[in-house]
Short mmCIF file of C-alpha atoms and ligand atoms in Angstrom, two decimals:
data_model
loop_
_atom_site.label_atom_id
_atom_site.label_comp_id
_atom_site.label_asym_id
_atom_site.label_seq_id
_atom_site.Cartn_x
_atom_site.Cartn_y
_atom_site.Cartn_z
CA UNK A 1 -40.08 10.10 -14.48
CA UNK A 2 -39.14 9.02 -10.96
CA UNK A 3 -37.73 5.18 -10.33
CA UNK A 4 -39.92 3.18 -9.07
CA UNK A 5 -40.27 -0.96 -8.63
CA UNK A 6 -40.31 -3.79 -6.26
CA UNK A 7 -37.47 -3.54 -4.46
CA UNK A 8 -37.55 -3.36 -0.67
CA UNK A 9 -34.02 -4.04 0.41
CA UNK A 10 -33.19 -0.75 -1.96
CA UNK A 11 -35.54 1.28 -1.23
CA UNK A 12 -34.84 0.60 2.85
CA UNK A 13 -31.24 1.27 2.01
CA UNK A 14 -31.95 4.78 0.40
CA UNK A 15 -34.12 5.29 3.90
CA UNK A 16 -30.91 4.69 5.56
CA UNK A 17 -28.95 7.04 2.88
CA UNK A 18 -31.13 9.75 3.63
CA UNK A 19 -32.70 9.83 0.69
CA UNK A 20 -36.66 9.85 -0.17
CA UNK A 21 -38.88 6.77 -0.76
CA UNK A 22 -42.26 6.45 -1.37
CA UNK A 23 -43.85 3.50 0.21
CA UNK A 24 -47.40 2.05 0.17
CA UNK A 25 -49.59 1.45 2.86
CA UNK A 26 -52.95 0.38 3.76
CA UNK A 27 -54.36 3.66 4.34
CA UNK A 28 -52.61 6.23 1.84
CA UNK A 29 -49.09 5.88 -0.08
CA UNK A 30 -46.67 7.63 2.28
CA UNK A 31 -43.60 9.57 0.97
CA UNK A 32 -40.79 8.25 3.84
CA UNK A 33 -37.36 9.79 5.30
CA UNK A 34 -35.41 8.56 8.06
CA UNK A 35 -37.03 10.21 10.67
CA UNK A 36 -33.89 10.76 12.96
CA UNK A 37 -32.70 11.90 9.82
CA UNK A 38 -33.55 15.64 10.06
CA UNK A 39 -31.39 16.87 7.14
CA UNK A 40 -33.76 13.66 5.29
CA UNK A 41 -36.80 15.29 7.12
CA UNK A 42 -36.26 18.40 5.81
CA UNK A 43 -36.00 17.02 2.16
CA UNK A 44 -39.76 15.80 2.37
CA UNK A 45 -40.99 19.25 3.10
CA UNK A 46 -39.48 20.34 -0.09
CA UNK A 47 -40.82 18.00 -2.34
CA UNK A 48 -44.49 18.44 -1.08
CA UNK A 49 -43.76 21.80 -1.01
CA UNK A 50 -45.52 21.52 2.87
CA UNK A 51 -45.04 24.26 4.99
CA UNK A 52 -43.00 23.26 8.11
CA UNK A 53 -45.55 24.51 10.17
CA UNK A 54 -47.23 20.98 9.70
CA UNK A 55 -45.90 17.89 11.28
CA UNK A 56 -45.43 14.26 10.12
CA UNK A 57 -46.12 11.18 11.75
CA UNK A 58 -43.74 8.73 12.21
CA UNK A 59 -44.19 5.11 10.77
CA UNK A 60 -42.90 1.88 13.25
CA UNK A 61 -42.77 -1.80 12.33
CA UNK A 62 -42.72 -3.33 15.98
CA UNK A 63 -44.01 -2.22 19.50
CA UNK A 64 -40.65 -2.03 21.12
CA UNK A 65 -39.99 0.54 18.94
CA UNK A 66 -42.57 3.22 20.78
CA UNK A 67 -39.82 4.02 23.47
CA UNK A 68 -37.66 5.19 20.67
CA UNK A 69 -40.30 7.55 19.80
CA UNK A 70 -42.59 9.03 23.02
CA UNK A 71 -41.39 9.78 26.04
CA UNK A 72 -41.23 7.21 29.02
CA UNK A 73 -43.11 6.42 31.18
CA UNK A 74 -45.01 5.72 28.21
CA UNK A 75 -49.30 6.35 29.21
CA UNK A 76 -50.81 2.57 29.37
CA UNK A 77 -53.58 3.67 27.46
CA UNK A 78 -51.62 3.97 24.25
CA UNK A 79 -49.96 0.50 25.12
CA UNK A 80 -53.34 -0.87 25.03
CA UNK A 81 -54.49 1.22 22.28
CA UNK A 82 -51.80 -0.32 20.04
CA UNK A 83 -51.87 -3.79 21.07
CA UNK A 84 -55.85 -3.46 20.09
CA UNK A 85 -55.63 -1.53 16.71
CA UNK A 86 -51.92 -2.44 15.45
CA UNK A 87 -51.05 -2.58 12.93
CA UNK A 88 -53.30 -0.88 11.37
CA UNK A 89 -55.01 3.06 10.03
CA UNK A 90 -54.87 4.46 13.72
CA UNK A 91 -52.50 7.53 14.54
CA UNK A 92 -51.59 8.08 18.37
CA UNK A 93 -50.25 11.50 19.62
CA UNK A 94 -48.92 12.02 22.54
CA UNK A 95 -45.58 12.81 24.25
CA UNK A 96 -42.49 13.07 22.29
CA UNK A 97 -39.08 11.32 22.87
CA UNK A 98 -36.22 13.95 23.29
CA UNK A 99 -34.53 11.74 20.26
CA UNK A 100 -37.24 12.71 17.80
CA UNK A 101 -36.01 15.82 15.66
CA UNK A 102 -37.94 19.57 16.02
CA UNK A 103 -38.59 18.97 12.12
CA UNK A 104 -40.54 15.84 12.18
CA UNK A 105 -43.14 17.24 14.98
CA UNK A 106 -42.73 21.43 13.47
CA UNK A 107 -41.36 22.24 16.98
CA UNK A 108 -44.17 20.25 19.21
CA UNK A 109 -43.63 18.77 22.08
CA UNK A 110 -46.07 16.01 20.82
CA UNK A 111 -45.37 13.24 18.17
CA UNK A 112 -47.62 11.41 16.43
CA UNK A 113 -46.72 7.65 15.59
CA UNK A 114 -48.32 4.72 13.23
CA UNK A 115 -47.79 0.83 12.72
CA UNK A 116 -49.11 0.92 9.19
CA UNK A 117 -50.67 -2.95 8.02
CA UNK A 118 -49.32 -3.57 4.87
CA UNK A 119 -46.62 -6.27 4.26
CA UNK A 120 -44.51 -3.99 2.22
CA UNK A 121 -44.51 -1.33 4.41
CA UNK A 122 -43.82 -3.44 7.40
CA UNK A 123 -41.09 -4.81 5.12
CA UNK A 124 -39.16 -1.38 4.60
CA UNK A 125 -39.56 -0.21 7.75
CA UNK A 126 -37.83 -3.11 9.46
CA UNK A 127 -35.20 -3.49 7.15
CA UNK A 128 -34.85 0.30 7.21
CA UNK A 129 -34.51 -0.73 11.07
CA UNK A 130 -35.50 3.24 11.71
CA UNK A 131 -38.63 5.10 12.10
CA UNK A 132 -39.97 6.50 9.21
CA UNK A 133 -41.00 9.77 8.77
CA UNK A 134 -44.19 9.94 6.15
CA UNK A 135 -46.98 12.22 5.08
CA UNK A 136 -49.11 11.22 2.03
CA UNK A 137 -47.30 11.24 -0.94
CA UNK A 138 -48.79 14.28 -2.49
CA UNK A 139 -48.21 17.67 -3.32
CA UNK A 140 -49.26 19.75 -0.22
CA UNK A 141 -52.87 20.15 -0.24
CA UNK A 142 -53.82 18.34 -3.51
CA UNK A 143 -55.44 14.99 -3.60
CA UNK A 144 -54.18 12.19 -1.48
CA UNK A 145 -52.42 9.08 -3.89
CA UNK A 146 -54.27 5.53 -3.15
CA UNK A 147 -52.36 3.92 -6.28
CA UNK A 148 -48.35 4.03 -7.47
CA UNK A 149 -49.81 6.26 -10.58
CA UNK A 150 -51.11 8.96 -8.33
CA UNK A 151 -47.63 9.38 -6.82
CA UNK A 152 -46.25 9.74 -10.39
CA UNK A 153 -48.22 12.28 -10.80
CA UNK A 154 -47.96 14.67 -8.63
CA UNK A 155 -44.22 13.83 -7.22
CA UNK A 156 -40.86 14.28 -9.29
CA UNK A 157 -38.21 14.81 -6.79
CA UNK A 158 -38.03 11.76 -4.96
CA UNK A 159 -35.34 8.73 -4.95
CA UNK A 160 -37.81 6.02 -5.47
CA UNK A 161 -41.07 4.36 -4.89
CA UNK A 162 -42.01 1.08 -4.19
CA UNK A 163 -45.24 0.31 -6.22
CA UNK A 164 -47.71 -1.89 -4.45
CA UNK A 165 -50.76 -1.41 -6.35
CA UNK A 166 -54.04 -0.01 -4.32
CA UNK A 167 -54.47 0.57 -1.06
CA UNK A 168 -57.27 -1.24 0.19
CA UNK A 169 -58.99 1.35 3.47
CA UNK A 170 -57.79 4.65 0.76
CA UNK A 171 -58.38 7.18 3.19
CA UNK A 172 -55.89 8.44 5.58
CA UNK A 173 -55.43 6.99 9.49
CA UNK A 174 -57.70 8.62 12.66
CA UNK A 175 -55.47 10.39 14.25
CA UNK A 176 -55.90 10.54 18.23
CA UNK A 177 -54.32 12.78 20.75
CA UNK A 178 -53.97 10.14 24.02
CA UNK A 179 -54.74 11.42 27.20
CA UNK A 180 -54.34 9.14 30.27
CA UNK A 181 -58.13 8.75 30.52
CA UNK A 182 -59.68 10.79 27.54
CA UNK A 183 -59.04 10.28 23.40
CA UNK A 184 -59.37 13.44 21.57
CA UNK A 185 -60.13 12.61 17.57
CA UNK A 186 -57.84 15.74 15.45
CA UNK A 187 -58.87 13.31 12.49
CA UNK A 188 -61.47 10.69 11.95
CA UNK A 189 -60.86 7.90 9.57
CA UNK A 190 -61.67 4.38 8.94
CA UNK A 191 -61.81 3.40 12.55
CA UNK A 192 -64.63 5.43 14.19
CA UNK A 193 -65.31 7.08 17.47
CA UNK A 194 -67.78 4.59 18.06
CA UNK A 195 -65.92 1.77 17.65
CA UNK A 196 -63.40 2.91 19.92
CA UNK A 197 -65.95 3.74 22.52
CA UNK A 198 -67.46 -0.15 22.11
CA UNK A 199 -63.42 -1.52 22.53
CA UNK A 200 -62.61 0.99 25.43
CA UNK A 201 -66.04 1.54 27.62
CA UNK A 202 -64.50 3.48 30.58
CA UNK A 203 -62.54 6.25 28.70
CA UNK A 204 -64.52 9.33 27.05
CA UNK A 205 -63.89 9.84 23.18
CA UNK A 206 -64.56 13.36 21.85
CA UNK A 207 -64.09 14.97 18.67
CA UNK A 208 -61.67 17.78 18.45
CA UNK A 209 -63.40 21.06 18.10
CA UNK A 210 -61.88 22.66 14.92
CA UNK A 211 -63.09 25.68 15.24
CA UNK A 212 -61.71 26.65 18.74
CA UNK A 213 -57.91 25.47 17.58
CA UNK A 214 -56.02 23.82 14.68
CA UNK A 215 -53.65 21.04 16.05
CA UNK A 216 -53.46 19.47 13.24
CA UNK A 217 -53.21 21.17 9.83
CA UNK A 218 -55.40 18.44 7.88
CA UNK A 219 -57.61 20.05 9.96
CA UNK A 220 -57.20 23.23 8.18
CA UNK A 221 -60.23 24.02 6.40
CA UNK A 222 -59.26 23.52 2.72
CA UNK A 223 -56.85 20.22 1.75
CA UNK A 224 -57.30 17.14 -0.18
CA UNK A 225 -58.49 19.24 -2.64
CA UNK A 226 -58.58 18.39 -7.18
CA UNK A 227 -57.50 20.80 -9.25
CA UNK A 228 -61.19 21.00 -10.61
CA UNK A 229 -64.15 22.50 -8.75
CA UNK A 230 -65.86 20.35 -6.21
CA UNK A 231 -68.98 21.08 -5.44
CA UNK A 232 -71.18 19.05 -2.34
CA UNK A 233 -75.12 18.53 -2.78
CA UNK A 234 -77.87 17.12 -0.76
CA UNK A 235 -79.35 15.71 -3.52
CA UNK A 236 -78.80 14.05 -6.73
CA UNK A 237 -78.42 16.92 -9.25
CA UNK A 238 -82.02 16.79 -12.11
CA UNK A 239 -79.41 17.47 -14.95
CA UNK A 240 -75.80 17.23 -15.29
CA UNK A 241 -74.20 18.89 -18.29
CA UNK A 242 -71.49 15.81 -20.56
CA UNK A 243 -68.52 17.71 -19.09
CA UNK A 244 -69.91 17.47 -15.11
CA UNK A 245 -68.85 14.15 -12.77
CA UNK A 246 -70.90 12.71 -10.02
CA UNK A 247 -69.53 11.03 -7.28
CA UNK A 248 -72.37 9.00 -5.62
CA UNK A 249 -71.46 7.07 -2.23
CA UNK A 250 -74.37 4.80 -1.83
CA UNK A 251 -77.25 3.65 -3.88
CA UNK A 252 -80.19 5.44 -1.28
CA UNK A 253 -80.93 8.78 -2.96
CA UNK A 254 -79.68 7.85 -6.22
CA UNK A 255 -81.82 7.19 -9.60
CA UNK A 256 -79.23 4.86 -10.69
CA UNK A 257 -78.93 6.61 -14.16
CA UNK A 258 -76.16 5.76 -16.64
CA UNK A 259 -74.36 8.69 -17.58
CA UNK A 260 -70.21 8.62 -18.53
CA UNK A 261 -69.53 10.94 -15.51
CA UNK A 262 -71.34 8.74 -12.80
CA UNK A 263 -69.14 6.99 -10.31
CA UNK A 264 -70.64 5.15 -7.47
CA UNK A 265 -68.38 4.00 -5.22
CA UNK A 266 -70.68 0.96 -3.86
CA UNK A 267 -72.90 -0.59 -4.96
CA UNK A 268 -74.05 -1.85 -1.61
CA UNK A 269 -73.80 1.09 0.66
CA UNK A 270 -70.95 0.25 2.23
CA UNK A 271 -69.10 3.28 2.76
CA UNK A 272 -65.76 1.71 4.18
CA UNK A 273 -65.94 0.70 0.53
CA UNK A 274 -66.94 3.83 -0.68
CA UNK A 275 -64.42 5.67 0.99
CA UNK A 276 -61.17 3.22 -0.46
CA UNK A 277 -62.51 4.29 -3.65
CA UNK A 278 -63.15 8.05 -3.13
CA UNK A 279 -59.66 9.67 -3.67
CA UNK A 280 -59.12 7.52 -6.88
CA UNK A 281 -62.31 8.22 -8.40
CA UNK A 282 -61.12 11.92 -7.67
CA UNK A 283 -57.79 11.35 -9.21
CA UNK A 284 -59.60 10.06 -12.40
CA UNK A 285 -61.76 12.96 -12.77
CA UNK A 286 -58.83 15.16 -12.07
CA UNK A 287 -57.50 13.54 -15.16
CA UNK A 288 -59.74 13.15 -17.18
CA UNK A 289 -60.27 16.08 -19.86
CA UNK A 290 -64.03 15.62 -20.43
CA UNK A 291 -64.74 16.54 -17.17
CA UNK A 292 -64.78 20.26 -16.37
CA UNK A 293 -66.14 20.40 -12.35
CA UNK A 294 -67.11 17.27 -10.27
CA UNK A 295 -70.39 17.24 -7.65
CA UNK A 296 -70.06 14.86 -4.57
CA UNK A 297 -73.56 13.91 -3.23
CA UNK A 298 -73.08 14.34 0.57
CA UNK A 299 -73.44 11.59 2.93
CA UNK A 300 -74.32 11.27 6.74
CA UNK A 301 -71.47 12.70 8.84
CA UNK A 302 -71.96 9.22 11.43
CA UNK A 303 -69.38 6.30 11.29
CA UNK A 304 -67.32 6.16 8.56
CA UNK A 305 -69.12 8.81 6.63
CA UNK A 306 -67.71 11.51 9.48
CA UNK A 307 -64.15 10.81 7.41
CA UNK A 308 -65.75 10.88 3.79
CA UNK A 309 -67.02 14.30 4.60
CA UNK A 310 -64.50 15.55 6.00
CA UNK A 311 -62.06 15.48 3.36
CA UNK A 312 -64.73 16.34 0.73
CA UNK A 313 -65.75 19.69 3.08
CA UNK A 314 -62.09 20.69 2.56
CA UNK A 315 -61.53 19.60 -0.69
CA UNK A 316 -64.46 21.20 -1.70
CA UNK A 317 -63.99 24.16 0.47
CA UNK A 318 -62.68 26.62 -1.94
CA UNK A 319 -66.09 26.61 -4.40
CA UNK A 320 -69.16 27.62 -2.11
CA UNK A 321 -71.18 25.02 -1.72
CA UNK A 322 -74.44 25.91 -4.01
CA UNK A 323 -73.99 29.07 -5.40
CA UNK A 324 -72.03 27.59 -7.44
CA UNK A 325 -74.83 25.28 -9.43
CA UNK A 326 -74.77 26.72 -12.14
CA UNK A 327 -75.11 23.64 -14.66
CA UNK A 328 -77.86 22.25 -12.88
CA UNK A 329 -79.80 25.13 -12.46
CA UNK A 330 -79.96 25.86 -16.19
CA UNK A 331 -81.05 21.99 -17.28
CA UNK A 332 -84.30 22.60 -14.48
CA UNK A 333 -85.84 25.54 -15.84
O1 TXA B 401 -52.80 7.33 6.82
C1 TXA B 401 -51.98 8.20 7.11
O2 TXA B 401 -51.97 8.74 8.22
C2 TXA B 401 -50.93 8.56 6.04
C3 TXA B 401 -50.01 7.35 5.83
C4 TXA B 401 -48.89 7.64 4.86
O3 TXA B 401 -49.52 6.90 7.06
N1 TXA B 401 -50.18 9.71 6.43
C5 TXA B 401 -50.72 10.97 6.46
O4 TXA B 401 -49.82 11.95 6.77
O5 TXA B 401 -51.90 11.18 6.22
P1 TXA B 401 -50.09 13.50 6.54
O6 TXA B 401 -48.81 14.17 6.84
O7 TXA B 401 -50.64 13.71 5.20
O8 TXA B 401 -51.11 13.85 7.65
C6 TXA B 401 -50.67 13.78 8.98
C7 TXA B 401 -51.43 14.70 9.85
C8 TXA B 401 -51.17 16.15 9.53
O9 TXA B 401 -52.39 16.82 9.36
C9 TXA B 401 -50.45 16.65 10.76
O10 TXA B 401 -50.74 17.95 11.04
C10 TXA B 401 -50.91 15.71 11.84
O11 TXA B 401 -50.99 14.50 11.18
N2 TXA B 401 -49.95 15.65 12.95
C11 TXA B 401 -48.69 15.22 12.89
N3 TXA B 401 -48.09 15.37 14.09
C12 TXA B 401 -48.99 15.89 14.92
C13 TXA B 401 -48.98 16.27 16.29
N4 TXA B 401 -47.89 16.15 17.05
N5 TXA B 401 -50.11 16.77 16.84
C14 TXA B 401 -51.23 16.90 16.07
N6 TXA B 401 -51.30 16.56 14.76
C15 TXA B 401 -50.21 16.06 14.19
MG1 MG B 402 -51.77 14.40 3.67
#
């Protein structure tokens, strides 16, 4: 069992120790070091068990703080990008202070930097009075923890986490790459292209083409993934066997039945509320031993949806999409 509790001012002295805290924040739980701290760094990698190859992002509390982390003359656009979307689920990559370790950024010459909103985390990180050096607080690869219990789960070497119940967006920040007059997206979240075009009308937004080059490993094709197989349909399965789980995003498409292994995620169609609860319906199937394989009814890759599918693509990527429908197929005949 690791320690966990309430305690800020002890948790932002371990940050200062060196040691490893796990922290919540609006987006994901984040599993912090002291991100100067490269011998703290390199103590993160180890309990993910992350390959260094993939760099962390950096967590700040204020804006003063960015010169500490990118190099000067720092571009206005990601002055004006913060002051717009800080705090709050939006990742910004561009060039690195000298200061910032090799670790933290796997040898980069790029760093990428968050003001997460949530009071606690704002809380550690000032009293920690250093950037903070997070990735989700999960094993490398598996699913990503939205609750204190999820960390538990998955996480046993750490010195503490500070439990702060659910986070409330539940899918990880958009990371951008900041050019001086271009945004390239490595990772949509919560806060779409669109939205970004609307707010900034004279700079081009683009979404990072995957297939030409990985910058950034959650955009490697399989992460985020259960320990159960995850299979994607178009369509609401015609029969689902007691020991399958459906995860249904919206109410269009759906026959509304009543089965133990339905979860919709909203009622409404809102899929920024859809998409808080889709890692922690995941986490439930994952634990739950009447459930042998989970289907995830796809939904449109626009808006918000773009981030809901792509962590399902990759944490679905290892079963083939509908070879694999075995269950249903049977129950149609
Ligand atoms: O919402 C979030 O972003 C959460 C919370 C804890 O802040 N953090 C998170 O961290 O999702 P992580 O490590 O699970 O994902 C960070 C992603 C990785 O895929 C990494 O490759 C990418 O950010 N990344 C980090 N530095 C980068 C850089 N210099 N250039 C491109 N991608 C980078
Ligand atoms: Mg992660």
């Amino acid at each position: 069992m690791i320690r966990s509790g309430k305690d800020i001012i002890f948790a932002s002295k371990l940050i200062r120790e060196g040691k490893l805290v796990a922290f919540p924040t609006e987006t994901v739980y984040g599993l912090g070091a002291n991100g100067f701290d490269a011998k703290a760094v390199a103590r993160i990698f180890e309990a993910k068990k992350r390959p260094a190859f993939d760099p962390l992002i950096l967590h700040i509390a204020q804006f003063s703080d960015l010169e500490k982390v990118f190099a000067k003359p720092l571009p206005k656009l990601v002055l004006k990008l913060a002051e717009k979307y800080w705090p709050g689920p939006l990742t910004m990559v561009a060039t690195k202070n000298r200061q910032v370790p090799e670790i933290v950024t796997s040898g980069l010459s790029t760093v990428a930097v968050r003001m997460p909103n949530h009071p606690i985390a704002l809380k550690l990180l000032k009293q920690a009075g250093v950037p903070v050096a997070a990735p989700s607080a999960n094993l490398f690869g598996r699913l990503s923890p939205t609750e204190p219990e999820h960390v538990k789960e998955q996480l046993t070497n750490i010195d503490y986490l500070i439990e702060g119940g659910k986070s409330v967006v539940g899918i990880e920040s958009t990371i951008i790459a900041v050019k001086e007059n271009s945004i390239e997206i490595l990772r949509p979240g919560a806060l779409t292209a669109a939205q970004i075009r609307k707010d900034f009308p004279g700079i081009e937004v683009f979404l990072s083409d995957t297939e030409e080059h990985i910058q950034a490993p959650g955009q490697l094709k399989s992460h985020y993934s259960p320990v159960k197989p995850l299979y994607l349909v178009e369509e609401e399965p015609a029969y689902l066997s007691d020991r399958s789980g459906l995860m249904v995003f919206e109410p269009s498409g759906f026959s509304g039945r009543m089965a133990p292994g339905v979860k919709v995620l909203s009622s409404t169609g809102d899929l920024l509320e859809a998409a808080s609860n889709m890692f922690a319906a995941l986490h439930e199937f994952e634990s739950d031993e009447n459930i042998d394989r989970i289907y995830a009814m796809k939904v449109k890759e626009e808006g918000v949806g773009l981030a809901i599918m792509d962590r399902l693509k990759k944490a679905a990527f290892r079963y083939s999409e509908i070879e694999n429908y075995a269950d249903v197929n049977v129950g149609c005949s």
